[in-house]
mmCIF file of C-alpha atoms in Angstrom:
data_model
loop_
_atom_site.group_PDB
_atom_site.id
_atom_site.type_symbol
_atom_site.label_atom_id
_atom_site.label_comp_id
_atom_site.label_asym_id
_atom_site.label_seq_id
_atom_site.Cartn_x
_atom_site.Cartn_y
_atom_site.Cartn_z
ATOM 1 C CA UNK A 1 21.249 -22.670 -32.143
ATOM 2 C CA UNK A 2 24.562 -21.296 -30.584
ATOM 3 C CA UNK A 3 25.176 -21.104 -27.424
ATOM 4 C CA UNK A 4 25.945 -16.952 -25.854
ATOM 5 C CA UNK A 5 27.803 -16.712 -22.460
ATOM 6 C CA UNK A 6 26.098 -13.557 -20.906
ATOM 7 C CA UNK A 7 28.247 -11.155 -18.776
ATOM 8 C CA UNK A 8 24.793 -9.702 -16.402
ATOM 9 C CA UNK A 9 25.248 -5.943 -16.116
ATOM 10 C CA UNK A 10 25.876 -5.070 -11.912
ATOM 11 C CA UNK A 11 22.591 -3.309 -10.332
ATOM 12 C CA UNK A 12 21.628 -0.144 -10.803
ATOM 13 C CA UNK A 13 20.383 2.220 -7.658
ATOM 14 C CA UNK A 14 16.908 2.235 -8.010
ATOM 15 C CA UNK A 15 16.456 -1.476 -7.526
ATOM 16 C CA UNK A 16 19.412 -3.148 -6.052
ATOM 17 C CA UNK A 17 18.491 -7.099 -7.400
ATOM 18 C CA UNK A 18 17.976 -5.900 -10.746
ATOM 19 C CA UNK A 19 20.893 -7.818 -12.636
ATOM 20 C CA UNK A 20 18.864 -8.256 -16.419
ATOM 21 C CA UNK A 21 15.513 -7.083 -16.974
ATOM 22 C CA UNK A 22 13.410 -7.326 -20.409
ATOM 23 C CA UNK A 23 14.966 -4.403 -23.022
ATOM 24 C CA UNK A 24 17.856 -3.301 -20.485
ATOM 25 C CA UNK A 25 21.259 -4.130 -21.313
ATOM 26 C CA UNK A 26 22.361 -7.552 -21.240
ATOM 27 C CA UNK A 27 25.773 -7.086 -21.434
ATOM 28 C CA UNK A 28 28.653 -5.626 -19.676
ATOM 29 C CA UNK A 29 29.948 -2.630 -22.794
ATOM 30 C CA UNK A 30 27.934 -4.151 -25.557
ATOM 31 C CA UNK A 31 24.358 -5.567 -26.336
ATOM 32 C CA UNK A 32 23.814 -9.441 -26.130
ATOM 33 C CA UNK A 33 24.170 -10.849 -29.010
ATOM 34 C CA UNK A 34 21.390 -12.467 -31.151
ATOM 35 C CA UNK A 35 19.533 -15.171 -29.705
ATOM 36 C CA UNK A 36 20.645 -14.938 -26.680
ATOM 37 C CA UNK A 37 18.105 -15.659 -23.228
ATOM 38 C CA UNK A 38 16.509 -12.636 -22.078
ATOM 39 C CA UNK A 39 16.463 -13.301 -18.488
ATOM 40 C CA UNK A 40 14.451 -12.082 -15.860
ATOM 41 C CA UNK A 41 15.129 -11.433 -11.995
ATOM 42 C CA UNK A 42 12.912 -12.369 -9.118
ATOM 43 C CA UNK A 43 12.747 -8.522 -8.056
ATOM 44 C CA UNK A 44 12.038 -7.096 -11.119
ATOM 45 C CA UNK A 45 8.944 -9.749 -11.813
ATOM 46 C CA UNK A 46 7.796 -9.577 -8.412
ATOM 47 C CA UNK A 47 7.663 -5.196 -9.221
ATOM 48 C CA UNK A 48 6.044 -5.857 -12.277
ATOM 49 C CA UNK A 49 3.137 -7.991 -10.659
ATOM 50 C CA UNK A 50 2.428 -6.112 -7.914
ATOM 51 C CA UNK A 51 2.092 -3.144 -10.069
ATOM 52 C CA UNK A 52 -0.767 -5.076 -12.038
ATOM 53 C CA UNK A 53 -2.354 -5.807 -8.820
ATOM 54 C CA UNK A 54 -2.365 -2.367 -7.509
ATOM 55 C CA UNK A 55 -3.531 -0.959 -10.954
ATOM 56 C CA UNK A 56 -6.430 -3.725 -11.273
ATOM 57 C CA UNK A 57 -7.501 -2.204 -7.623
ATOM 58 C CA UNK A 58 -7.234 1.348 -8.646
ATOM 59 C CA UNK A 59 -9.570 0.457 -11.479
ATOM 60 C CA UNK A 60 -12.313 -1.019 -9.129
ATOM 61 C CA UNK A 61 -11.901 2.121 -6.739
ATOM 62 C CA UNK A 62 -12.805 4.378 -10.102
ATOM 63 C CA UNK A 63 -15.497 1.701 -10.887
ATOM 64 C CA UNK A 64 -16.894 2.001 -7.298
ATOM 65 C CA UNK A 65 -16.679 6.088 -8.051
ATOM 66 C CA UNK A 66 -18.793 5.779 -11.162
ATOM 67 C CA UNK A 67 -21.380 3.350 -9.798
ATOM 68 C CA UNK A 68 -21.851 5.717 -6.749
ATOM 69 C CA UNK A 69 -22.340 8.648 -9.219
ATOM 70 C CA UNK A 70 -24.887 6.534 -10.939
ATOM 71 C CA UNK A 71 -26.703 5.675 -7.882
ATOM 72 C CA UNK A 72 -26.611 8.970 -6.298
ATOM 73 C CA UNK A 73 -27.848 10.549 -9.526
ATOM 74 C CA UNK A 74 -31.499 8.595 -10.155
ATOM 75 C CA UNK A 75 -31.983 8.015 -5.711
ATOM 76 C CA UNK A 76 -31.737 11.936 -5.795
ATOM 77 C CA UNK A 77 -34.096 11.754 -8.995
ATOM 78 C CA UNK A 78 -36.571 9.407 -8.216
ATOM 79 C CA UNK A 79 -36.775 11.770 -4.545
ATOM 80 C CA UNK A 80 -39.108 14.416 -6.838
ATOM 81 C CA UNK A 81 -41.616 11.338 -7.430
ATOM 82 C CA UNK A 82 -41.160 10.143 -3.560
ATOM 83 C CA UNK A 83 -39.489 7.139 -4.432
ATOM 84 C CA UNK A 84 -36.182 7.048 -3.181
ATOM 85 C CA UNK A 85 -33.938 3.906 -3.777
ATOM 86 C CA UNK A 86 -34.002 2.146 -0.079
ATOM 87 C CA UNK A 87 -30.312 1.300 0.848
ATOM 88 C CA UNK A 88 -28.853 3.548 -1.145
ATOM 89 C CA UNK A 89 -27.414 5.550 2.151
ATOM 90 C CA UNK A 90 -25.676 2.207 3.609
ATOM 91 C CA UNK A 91 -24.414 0.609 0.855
ATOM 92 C CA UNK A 92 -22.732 4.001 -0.330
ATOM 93 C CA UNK A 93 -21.232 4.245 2.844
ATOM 94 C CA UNK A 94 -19.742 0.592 2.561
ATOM 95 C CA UNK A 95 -18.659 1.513 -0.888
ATOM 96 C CA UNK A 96 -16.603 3.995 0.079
ATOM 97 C CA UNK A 97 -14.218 1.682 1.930
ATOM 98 C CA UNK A 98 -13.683 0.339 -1.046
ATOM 99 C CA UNK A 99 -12.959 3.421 -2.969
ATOM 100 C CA UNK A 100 -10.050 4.468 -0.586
ATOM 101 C CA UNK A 101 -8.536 1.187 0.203
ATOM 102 C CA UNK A 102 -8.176 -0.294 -2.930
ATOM 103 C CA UNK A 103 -6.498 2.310 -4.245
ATOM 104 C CA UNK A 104 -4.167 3.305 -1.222
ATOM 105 C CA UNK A 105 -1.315 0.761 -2.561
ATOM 106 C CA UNK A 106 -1.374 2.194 -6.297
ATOM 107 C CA UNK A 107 -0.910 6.156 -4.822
ATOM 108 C CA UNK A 108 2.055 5.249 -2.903
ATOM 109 C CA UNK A 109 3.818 3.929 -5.780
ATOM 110 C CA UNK A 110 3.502 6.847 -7.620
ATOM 111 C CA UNK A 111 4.140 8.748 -4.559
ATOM 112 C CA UNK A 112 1.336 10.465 -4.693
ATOM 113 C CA UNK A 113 0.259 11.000 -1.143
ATOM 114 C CA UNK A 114 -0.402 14.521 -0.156
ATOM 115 C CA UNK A 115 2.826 15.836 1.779
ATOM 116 C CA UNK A 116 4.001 18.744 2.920
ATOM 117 C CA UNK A 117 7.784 19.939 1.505
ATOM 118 C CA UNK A 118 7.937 23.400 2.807
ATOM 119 C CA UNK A 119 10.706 22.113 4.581
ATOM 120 C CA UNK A 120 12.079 18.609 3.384
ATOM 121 C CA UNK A 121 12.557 20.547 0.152
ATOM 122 C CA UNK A 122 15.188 22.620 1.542
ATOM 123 C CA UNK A 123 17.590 19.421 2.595
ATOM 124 C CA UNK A 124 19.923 17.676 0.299
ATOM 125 C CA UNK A 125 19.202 14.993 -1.584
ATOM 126 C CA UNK A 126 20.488 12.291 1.255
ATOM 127 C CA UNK A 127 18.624 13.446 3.565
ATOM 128 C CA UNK A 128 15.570 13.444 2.171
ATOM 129 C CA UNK A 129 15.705 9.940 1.133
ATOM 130 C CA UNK A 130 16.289 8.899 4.812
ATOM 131 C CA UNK A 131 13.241 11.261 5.400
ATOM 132 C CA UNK A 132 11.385 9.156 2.670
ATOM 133 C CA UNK A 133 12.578 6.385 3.958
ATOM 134 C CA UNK A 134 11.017 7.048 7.696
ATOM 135 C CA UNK A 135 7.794 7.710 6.416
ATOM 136 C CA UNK A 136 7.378 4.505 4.540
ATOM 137 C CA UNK A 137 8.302 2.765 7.724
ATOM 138 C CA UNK A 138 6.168 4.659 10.074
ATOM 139 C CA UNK A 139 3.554 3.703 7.445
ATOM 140 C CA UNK A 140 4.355 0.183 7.101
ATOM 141 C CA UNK A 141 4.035 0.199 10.986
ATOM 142 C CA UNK A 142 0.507 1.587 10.885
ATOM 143 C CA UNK A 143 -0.178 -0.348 7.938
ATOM 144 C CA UNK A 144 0.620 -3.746 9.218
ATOM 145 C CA UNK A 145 -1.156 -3.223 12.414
ATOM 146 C CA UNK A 146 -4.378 -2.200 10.489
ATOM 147 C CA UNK A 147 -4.114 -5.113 8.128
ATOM 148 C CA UNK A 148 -3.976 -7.136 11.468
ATOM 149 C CA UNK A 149 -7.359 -6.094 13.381
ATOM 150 C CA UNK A 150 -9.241 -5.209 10.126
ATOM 151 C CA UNK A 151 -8.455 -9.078 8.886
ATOM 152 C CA UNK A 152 -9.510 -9.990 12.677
ATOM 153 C CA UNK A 153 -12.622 -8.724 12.524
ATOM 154 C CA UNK A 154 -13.587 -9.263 9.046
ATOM 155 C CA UNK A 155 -13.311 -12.732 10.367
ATOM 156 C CA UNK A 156 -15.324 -12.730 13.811
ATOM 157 C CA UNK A 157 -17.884 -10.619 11.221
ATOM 158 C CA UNK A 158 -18.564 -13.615 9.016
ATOM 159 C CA UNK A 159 -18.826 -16.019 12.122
ATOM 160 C CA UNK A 160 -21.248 -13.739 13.768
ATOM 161 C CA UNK A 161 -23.117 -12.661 10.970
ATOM 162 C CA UNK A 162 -22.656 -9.185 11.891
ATOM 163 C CA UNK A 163 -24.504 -6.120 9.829
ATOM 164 C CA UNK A 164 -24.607 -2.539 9.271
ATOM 165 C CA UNK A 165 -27.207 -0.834 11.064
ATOM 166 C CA UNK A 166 -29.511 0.928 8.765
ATOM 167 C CA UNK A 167 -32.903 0.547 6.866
ATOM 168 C CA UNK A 168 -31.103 -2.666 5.033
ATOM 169 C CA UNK A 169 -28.883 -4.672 6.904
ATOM 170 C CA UNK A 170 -25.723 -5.206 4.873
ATOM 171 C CA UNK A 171 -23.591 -7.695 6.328
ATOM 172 C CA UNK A 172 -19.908 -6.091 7.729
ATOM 173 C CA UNK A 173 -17.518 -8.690 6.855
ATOM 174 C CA UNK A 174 -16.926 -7.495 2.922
ATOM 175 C CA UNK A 175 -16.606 -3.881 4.362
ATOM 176 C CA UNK A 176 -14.231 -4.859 7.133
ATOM 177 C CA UNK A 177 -12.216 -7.582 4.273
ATOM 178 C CA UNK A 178 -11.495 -4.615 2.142
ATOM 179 C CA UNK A 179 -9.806 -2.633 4.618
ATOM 180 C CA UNK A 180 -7.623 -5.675 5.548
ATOM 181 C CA UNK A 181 -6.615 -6.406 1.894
ATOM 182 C CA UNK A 182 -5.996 -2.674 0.775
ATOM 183 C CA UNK A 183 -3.454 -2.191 3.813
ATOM 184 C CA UNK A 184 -2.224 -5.557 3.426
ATOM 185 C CA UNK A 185 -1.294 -4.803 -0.312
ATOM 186 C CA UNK A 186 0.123 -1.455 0.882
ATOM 187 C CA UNK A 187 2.259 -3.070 3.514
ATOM 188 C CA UNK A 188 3.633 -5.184 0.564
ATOM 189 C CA UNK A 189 4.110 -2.038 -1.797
ATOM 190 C CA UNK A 190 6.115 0.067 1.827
ATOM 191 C CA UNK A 191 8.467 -3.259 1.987
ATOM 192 C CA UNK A 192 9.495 -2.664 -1.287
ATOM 193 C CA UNK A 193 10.170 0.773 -1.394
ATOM 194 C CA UNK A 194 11.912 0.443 1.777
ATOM 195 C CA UNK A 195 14.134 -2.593 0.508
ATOM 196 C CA UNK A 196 14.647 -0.626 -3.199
ATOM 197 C CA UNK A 197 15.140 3.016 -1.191
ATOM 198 C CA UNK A 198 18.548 4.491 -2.642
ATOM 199 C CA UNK A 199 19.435 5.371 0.807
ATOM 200 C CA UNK A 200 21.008 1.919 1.180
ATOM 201 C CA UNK A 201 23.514 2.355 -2.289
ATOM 202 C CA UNK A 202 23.988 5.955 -2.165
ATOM 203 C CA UNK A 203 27.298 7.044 -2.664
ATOM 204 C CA UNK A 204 26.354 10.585 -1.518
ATOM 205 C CA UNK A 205 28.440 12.290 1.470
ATOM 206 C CA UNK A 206 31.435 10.837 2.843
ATOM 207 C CA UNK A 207 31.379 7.379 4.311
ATOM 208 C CA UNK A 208 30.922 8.365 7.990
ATOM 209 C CA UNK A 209 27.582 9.876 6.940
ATOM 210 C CA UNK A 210 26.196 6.947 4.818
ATOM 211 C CA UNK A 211 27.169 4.638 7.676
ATOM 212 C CA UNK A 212 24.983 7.209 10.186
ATOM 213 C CA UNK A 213 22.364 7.264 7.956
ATOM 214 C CA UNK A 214 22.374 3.576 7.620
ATOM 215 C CA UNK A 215 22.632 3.054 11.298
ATOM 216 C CA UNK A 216 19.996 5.511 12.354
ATOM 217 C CA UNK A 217 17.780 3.475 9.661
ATOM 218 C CA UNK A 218 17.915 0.635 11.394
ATOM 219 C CA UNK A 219 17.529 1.829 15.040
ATOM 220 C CA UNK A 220 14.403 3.326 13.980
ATOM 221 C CA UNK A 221 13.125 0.058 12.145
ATOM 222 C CA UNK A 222 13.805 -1.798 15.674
ATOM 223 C CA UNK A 223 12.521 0.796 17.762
ATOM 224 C CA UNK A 224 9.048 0.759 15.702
ATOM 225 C CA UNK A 225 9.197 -2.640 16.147
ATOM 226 C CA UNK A 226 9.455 -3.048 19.567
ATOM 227 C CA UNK A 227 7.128 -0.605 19.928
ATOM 228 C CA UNK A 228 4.549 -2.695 17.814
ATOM 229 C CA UNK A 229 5.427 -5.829 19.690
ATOM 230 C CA UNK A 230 4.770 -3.566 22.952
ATOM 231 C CA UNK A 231 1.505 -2.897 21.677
ATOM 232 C CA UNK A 232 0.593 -6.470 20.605
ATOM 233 C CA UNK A 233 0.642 -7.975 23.344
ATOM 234 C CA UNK A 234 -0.639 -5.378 25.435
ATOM 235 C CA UNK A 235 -4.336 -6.365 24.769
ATOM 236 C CA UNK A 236 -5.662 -3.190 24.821
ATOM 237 C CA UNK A 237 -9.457 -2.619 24.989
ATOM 238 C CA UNK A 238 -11.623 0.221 24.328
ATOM 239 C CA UNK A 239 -12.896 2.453 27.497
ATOM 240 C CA UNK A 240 -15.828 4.288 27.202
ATOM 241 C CA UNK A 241 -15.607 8.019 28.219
ATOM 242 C CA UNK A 242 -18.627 9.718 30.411
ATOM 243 C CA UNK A 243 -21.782 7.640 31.279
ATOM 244 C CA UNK A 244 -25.113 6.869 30.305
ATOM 245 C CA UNK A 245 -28.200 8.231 31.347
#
């Protein structure tokens, strides 16, 4: 029943609005004393939850794996008693959207893209998180726009009832729906690693070169942007090349 005034440690590096979390220090030079309010920040729940999110898709993507080994395994089977599973072919195919997209946002917060560090290996430490840091918005750029159209058509899909050409017509919209919500949840998982990137709180270099780096970060962010407006509204439309007989 007493009452604990709690001094909230200042943030650490890796995520700048992390004042208290669960099992970190409580305390400025000492523990919190017993029975006192384990608090909680918004950051640090909001990490937490979209971590369970992007774990619950990787899980489908693997389930999606299994269930196409399963199916692949008896249609190639049953193909020695010419009776192959009809569908099999298209609904693998829509499958497979699944099976990347869903687990696109749970790679990239283990970093676990493929990359290339022949040479981003050989900079310092500061400059590779600005090099980290350009990547996840280049991605975030891509990502965003793909979340856009993908969640555009998905839609005009459902209100036209279109389908996948094939021997049985699967409709497009689920297909199309997946893409939109597996780059929309890595959009979400690139705007926080931007926001938590230690390039902001860095104390590495002199001041002149944290305030470049920092300054360069943010042209970049607006150029991309502009860019992205640019292509927006610049209602592009697909041209076919060469003719038909």
């Amino acid at each position: 029943g007493n009452l604990y005034c709690i001094d909230y440690a200042p943030p650490n590096e890796a995520f700048p609005y992390n004042i208290a979390e669960e099992g970190s220090p409580m305390t400025t030079g000492e523990q919190a004393k017993p029975g006192a309010i384990k608090r909680r920040t918004f950051g640090s729940a909001f990490e937490s939850t979209l971590l369970k999110i992007e774990k619950s898709g990787a899980v489908i993507s693997a389930a999606f794996i299994l269930i196409m080994m399963v199916m692949t395994t008896i249609d190639t089977s049953l193909r020695f008693i010419s009776k192959p599973i009809t569908g099999v072919y298209e609904l693998e195919t829509m499958m497979m959207v699944v099976i990347v997209y869903f687990g696109l946002s749970f790679i990239q917060s283990q970093r676990g893209h493929i990359r290339m560090d022949l040479l981003s290996s050989k900079l310092s430490e500061s400059n590779q998180l600005l090099l980290n840091f350009l990547s996840d918005v280049i991605f975030l750029c891509i990502a965003v726009l793909i979340t856009w159209k993908m969640g555009d058509a998905a839609w005009k899909a459902w209100l036209t009832n279109d389908y996948y050409e094939g021997v049985v017509r699967f409709a497009m919209w689920p297909a199309k729906g997946a893409i939109a919500l597996g780059t929309g949840l890595v959009s979400i998982r690139l705007i926080s690693d931007i926001i938590r990137n230690p390039l902001w709180f860095s104390k590495t270099g002199s001041g002149a070169a944290r305030s470049v780096r920092i300054l360069f970060a943010v042209v970049f962010i607006a150029a991309l942007a502009g860019v992205a407006v640019a292509l927006i509204n610049a209602d592009l439309k697909p041209h076919v090349a060469g003719y038909y007989m």
